[in-house]
mmCIF file of C-alpha atoms and ligand atoms in Angstrom:
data_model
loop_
_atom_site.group_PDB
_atom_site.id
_atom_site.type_symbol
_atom_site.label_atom_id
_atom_site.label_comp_id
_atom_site.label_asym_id
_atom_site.label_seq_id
_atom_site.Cartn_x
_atom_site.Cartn_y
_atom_site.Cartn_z
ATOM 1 C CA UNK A 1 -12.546 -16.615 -2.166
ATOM 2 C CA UNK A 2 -16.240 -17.712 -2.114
ATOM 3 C CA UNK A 3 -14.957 -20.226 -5.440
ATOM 4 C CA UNK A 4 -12.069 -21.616 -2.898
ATOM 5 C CA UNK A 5 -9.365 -19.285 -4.305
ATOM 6 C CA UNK A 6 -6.692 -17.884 -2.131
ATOM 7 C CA UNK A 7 -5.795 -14.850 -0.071
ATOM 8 C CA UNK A 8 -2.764 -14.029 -2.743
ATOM 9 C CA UNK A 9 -5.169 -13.982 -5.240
ATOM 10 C CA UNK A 10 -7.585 -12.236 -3.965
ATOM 11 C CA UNK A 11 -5.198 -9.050 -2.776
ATOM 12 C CA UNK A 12 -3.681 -8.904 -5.883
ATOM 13 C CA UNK A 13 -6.919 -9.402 -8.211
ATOM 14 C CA UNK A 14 -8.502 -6.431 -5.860
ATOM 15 C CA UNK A 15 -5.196 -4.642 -6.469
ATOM 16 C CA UNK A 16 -5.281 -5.097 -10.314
ATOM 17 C CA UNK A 17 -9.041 -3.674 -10.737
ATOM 18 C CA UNK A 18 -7.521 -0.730 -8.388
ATOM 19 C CA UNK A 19 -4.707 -0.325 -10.432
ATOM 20 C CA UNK A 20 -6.427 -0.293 -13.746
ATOM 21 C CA UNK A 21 -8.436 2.840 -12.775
ATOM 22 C CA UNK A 22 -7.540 6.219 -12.916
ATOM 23 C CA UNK A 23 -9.092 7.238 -10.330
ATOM 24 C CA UNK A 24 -6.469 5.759 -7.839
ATOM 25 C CA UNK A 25 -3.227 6.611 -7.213
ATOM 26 C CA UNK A 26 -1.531 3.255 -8.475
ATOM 27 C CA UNK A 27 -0.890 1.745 -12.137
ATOM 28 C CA UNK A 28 -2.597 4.152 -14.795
ATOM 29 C CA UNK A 29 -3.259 7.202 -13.414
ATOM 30 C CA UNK A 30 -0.395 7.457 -10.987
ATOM 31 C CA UNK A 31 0.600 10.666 -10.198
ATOM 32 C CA UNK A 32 4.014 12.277 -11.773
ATOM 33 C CA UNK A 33 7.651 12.698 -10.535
ATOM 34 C CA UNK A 34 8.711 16.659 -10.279
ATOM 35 C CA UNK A 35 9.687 15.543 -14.135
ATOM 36 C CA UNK A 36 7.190 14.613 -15.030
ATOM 37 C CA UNK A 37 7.363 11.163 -14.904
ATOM 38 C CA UNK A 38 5.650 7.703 -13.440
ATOM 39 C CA UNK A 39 7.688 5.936 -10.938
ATOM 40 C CA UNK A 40 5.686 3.206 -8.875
ATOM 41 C CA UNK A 41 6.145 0.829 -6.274
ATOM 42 C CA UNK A 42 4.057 -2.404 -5.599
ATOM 43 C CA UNK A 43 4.517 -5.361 -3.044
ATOM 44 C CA UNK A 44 2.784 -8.329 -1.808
ATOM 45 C CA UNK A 45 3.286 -10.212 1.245
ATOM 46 C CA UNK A 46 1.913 -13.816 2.704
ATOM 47 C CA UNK A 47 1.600 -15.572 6.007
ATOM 48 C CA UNK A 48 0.986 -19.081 6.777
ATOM 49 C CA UNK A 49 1.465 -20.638 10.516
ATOM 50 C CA UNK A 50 2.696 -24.579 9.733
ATOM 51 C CA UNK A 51 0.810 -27.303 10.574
ATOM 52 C CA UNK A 52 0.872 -29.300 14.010
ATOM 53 C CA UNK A 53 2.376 -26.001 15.584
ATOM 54 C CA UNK A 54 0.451 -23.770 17.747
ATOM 55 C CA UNK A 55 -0.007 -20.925 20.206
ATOM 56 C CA UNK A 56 3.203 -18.367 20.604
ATOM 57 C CA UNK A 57 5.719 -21.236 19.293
ATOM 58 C CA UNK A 58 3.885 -21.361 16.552
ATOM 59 C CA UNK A 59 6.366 -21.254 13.286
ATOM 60 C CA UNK A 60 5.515 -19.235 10.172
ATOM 61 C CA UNK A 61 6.248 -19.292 6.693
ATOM 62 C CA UNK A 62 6.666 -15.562 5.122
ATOM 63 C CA UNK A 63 7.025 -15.066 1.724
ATOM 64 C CA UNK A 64 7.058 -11.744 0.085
ATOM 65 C CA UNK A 65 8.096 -9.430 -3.102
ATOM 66 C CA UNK A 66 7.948 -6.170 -4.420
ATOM 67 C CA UNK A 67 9.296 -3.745 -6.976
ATOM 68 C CA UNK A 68 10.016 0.297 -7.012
ATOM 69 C CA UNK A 69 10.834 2.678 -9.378
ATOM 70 C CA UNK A 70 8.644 0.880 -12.299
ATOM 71 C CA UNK A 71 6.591 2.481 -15.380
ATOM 72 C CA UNK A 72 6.869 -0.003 -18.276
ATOM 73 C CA UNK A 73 4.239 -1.951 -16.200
ATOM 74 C CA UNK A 74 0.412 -1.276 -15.840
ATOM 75 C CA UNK A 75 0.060 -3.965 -12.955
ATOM 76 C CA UNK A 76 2.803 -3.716 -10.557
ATOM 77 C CA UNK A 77 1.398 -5.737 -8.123
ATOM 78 C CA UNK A 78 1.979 -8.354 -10.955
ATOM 79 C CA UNK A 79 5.612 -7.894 -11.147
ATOM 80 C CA UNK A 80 6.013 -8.176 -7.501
ATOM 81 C CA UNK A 81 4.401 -11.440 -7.231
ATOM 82 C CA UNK A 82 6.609 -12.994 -9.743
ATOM 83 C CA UNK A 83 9.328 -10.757 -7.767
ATOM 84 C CA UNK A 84 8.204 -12.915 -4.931
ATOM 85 C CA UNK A 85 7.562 -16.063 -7.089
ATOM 86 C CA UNK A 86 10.509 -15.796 -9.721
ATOM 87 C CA UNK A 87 13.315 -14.717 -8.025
ATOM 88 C CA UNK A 88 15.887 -15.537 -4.715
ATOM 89 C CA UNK A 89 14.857 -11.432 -3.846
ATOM 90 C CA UNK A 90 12.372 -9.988 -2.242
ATOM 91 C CA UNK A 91 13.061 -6.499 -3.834
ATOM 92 C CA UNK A 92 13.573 -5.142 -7.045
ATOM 93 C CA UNK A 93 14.174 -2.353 -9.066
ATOM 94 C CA UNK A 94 13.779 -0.082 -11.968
ATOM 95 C CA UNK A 95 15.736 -2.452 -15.218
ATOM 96 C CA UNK A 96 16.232 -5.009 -13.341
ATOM 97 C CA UNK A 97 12.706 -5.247 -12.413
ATOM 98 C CA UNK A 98 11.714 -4.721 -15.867
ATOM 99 C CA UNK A 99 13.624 -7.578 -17.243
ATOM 100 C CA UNK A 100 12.215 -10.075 -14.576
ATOM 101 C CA UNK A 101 8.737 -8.465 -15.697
ATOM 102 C CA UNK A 102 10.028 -9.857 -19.679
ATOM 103 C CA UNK A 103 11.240 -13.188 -18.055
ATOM 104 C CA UNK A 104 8.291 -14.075 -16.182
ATOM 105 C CA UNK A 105 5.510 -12.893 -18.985
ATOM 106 C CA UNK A 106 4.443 -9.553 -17.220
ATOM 107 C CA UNK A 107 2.475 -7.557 -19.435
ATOM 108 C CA UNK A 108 4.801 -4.449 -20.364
ATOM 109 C CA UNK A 109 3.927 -1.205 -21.526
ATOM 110 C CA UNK A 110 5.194 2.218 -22.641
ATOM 111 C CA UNK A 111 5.524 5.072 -19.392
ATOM 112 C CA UNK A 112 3.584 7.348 -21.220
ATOM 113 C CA UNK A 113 0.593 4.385 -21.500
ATOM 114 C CA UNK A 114 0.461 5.009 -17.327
ATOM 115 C CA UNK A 115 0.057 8.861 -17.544
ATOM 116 C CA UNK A 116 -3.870 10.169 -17.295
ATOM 117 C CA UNK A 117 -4.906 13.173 -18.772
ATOM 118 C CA UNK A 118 -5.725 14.350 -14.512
ATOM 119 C CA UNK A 119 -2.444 13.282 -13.711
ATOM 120 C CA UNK A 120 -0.582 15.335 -16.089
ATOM 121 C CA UNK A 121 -2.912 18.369 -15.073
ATOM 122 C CA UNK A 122 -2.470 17.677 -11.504
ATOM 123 C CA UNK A 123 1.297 17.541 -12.164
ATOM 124 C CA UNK A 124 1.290 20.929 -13.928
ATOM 125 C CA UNK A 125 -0.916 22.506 -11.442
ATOM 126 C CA UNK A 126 1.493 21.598 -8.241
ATOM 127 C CA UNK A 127 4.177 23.096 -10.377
ATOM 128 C CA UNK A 128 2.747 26.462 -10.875
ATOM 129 C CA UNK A 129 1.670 26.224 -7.321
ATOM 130 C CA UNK A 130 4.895 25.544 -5.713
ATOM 131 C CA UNK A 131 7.576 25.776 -8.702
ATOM 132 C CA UNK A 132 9.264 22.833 -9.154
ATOM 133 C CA UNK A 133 12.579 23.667 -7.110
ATOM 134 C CA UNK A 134 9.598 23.877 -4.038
ATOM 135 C CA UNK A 135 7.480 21.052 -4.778
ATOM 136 C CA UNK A 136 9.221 18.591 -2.115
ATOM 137 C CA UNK A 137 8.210 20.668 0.635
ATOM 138 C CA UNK A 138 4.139 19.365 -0.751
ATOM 139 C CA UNK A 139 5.450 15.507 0.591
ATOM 140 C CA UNK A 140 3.949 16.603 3.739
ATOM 141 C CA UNK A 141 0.588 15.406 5.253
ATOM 142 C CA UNK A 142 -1.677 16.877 3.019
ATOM 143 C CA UNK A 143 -0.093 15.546 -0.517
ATOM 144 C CA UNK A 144 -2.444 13.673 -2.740
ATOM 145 C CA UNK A 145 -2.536 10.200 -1.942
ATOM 146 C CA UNK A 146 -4.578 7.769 -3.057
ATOM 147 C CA UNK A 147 -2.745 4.519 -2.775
ATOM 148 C CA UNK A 148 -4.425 1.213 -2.973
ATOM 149 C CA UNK A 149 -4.386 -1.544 -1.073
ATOM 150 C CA UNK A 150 -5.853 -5.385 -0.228
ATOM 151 C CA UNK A 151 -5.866 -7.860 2.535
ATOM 152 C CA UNK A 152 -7.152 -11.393 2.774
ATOM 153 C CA UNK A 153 -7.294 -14.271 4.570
ATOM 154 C CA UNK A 154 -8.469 -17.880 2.773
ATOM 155 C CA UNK A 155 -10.013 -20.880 4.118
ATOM 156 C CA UNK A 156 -6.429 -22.287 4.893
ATOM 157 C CA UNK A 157 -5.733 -19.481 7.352
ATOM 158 C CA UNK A 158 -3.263 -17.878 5.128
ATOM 159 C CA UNK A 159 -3.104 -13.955 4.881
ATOM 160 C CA UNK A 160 -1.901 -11.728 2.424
ATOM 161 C CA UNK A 161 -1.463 -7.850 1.858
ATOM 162 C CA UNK A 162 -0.950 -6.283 -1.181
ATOM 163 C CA UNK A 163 -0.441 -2.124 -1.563
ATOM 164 C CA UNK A 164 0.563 -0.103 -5.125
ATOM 165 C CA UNK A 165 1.394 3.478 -5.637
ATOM 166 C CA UNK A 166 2.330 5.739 -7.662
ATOM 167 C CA UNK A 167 3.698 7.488 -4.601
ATOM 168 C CA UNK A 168 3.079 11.050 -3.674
ATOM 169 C CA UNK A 169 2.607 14.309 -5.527
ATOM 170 C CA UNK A 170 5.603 16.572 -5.853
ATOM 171 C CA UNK A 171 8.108 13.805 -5.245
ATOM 172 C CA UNK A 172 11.594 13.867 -6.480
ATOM 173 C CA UNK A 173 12.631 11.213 -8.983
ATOM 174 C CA UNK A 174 13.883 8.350 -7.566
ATOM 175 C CA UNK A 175 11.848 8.630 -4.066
ATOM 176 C CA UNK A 176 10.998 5.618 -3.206
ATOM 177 C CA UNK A 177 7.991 5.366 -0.489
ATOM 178 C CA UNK A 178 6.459 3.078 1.878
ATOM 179 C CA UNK A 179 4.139 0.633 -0.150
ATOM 180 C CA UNK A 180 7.188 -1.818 -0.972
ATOM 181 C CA UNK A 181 8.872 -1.909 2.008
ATOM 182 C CA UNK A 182 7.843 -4.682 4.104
ATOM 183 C CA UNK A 183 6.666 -3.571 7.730
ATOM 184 C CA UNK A 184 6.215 0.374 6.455
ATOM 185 C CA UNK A 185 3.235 -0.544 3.417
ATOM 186 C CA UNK A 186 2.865 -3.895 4.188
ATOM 187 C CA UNK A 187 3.028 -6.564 6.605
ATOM 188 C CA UNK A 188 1.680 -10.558 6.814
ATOM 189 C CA UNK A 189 2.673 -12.610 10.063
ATOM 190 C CA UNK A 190 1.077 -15.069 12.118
ATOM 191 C CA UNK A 191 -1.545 -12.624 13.443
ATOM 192 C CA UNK A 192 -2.689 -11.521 10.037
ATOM 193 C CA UNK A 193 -2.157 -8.989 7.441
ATOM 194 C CA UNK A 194 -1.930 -5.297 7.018
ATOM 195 C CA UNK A 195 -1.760 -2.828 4.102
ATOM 196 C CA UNK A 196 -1.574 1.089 4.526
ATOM 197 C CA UNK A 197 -1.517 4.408 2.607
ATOM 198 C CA UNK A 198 -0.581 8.312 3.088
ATOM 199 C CA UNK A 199 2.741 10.016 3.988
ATOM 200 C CA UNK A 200 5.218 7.748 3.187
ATOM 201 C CA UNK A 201 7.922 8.704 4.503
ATOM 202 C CA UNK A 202 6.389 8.617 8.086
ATOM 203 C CA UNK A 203 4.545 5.280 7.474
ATOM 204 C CA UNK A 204 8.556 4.153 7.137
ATOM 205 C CA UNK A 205 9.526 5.640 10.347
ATOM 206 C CA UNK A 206 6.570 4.366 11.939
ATOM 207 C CA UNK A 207 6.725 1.211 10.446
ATOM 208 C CA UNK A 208 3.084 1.069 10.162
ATOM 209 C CA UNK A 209 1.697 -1.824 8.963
ATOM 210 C CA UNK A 210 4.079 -4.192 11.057
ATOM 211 C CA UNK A 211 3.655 -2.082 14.316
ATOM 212 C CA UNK A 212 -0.902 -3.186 13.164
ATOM 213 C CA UNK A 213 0.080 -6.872 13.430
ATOM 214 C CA UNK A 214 2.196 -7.167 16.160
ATOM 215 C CA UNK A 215 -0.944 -5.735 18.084
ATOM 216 C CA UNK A 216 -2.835 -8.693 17.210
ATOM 217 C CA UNK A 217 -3.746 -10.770 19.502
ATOM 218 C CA UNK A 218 -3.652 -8.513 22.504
ATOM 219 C CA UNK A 219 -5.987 -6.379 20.723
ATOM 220 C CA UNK A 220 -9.133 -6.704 18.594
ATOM 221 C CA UNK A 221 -8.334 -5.000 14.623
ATOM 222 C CA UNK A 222 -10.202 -2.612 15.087
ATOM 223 C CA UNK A 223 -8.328 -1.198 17.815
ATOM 224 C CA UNK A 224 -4.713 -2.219 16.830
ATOM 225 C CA UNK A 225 -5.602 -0.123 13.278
ATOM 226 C CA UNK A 226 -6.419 2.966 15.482
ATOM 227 C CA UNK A 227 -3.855 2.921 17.721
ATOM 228 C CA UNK A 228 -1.636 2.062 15.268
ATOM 229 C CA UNK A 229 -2.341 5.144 13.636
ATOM 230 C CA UNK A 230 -2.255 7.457 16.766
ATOM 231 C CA UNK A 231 1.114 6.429 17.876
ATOM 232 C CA UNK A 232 2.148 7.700 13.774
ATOM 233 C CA UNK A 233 0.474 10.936 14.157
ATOM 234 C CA UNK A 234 1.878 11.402 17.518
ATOM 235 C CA UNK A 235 5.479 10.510 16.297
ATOM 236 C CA UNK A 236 5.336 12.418 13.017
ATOM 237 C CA UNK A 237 2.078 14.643 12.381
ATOM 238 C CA UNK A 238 1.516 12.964 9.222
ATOM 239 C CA UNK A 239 -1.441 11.533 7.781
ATOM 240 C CA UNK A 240 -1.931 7.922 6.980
ATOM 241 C CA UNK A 241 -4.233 5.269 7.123
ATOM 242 C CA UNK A 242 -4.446 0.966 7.799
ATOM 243 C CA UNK A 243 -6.270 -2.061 6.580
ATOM 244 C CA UNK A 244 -5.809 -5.080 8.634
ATOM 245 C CA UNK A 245 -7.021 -8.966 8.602
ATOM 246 C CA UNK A 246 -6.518 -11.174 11.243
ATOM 247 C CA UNK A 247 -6.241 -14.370 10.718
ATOM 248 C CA UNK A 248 -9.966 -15.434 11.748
ATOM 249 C CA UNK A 249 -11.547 -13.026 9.477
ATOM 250 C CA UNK A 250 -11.941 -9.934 11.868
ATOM 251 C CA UNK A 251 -11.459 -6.701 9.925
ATOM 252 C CA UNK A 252 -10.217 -2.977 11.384
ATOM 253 C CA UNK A 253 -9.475 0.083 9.174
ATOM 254 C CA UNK A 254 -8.322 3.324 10.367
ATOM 255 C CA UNK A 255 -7.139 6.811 9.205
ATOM 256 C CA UNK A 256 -6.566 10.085 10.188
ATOM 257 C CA UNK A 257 -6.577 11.802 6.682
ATOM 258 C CA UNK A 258 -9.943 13.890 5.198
ATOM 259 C CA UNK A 259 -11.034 10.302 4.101
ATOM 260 C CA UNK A 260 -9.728 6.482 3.505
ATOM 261 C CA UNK A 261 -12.333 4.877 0.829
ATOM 262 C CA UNK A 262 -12.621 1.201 1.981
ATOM 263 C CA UNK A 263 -14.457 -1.781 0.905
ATOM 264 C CA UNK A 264 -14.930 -5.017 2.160
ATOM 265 C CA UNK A 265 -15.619 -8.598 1.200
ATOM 266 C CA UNK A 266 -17.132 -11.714 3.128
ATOM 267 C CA UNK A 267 -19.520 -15.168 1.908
ATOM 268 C CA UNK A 268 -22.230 -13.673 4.205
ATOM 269 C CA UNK A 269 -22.394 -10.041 3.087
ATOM 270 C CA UNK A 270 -20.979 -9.760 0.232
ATOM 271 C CA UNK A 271 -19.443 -6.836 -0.927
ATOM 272 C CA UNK A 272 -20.106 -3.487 1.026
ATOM 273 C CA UNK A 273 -18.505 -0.107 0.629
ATOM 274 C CA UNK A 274 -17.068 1.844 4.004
ATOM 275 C CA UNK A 275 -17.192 5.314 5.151
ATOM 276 C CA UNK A 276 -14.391 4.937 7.630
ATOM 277 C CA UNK A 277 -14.541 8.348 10.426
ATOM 278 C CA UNK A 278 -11.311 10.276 10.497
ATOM 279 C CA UNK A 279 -9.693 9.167 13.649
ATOM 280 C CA UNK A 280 -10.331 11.716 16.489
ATOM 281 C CA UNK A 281 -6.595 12.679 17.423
ATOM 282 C CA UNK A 282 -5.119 15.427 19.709
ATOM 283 C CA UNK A 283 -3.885 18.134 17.517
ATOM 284 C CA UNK A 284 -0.108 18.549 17.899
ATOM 285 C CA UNK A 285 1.657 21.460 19.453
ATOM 286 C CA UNK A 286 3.400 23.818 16.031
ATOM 287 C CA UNK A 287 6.947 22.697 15.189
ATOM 288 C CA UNK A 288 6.019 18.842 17.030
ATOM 289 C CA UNK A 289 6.128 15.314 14.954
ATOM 290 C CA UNK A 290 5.903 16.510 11.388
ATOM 291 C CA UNK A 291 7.167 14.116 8.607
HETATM 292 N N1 LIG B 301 2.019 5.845 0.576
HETATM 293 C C1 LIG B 301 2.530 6.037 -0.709
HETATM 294 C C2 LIG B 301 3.791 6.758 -0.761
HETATM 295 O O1 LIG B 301 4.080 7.573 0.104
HETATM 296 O O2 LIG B 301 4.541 6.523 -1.666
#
């Protein structure tokens, strides 16, 4: 960004060193499928308000792609840009994805290549825990996470989000969670850009990261991240957490998990690493707003 670069370039480069460490939840390292297996989803999503345009009438060109239900990939956030780039679709998956990945020049690799040594003990661990006919009664809000996500926004105004996962531990194959669907992991629109992780299935409901940007505008990030947030935990007792850029450079971040690791980027001071508070929420009543 400092160089002039974009804000798709930036999410997904962010993304890519993110998803080439094990220590996240996305690319190598993802966790495992009840069988054992690597099954991720990736999307990216831009924004740009057109020239000569401006206040609510504003127009605004969207343009967006993702893929679920990968593993011959170690960058899916790669395959969902040329998704978004290569294709009339917006989102693809499991062969089909694959063979855009071969068409477009996607690096491809074997699904074992994605599996850490911690995810395959994690994996066995939750099934001695639970046994694996129980284990999808663990996607609930405290499941491993551990998701990763960017958002940007470029000299040009334009924003982009980009989120990867390999989902959530315990989960049946075939479950596909939020981080592809646009509005649930993701969101760019005129107000900016969002990107979240946690309980997928009730960032889907809650349609998250849309439900950030529309805030925009009335409210500060800051405070359309948290309440965000609060309306999911009061709608589904789950755990999650949101990233979100508007589109003059103002940041917010908010979770209400046991912790969101967050860093953040700008020309005047540079690169600085977050300890975001757990969001102070009323504690639901027993048998109210889970999943
Ligand atoms: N937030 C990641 C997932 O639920 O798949």
């Amino acid at each position: 960004l400092r160089g002039g670069g974009n804000a798709l370039e930036a999410v997904i480069a962010a993304v890519m060193v993110l998803e080439d460490d094990a220590l996240f939840n996305a690319g190598y390292g993802s966790v495992l499928t009840t069988a054992g297996r690597v099954e991720m989803d990736a999307a990216v999503m831009m924004a740009r308000r057109l020239r000569g345009i401006s206040g609510a009438s504003a127009r605004v060109e969207v343009r967006a792609g993702g893929v679920v239900l990968v593993n011959r990939v170690r960058n899916p956030i790669l395959l969902a840009r040329a998704v978004m780039e290569h294709t009339a679709h917006v989102l693809m998956g499991g062969a089909g994805a694959h063979r855009i990945a071969r068409a477009a020049g996607v690096p491809l690799c074997r699904p074992e290549d994605l599996v850490s040594l911690r995810a395959r003990q994690r994996w066995k661990a939750s099934l001695v825990a639970l046994g694996a006919a129980k284990a999808a009664a663990h996607i609930d809000g405290d499941a491993h996470h551990g998701t990763v996500g960017a958002v940007a926004v470029d000299a040009q105004g334009v924003v982009a989000a980009a989120t990867s996962t390999g989902g959530v531990t315990g989960k049946r194959p075939g479950r596909i969670g939020d981080s592809a669907i646009i509005g649930a992991g993701l969101f760019a629109g005129g107000g900016g850009a969002a990107s979240a992780t946690g309980a997928g299935e009730a960032i889907i409901k809650a349609a998250l990261c849309r439900d950030t940007v529309m805030r925009l505008g009335r409210l500060s990030p800051q405070v359309a991240a948290a309440r965000a947030v609060a309306r999911l935990h009061q709608a589904t007792g789950a755990q999650a957490g949101v990233i979100v850029v508007d589109r003059n450079g103002r940041l917010g971040y908010a979770h209400n998990a046991d912790a969101m690791e967050t860093a953040l980027f700008d020309p005047a001071g540079g690169i600085r690493y977050l300890v975001v508070p757990q969001l102070k929420l009323p504690r639901l009543r027993a048998g109210t707003g889970r999943r």
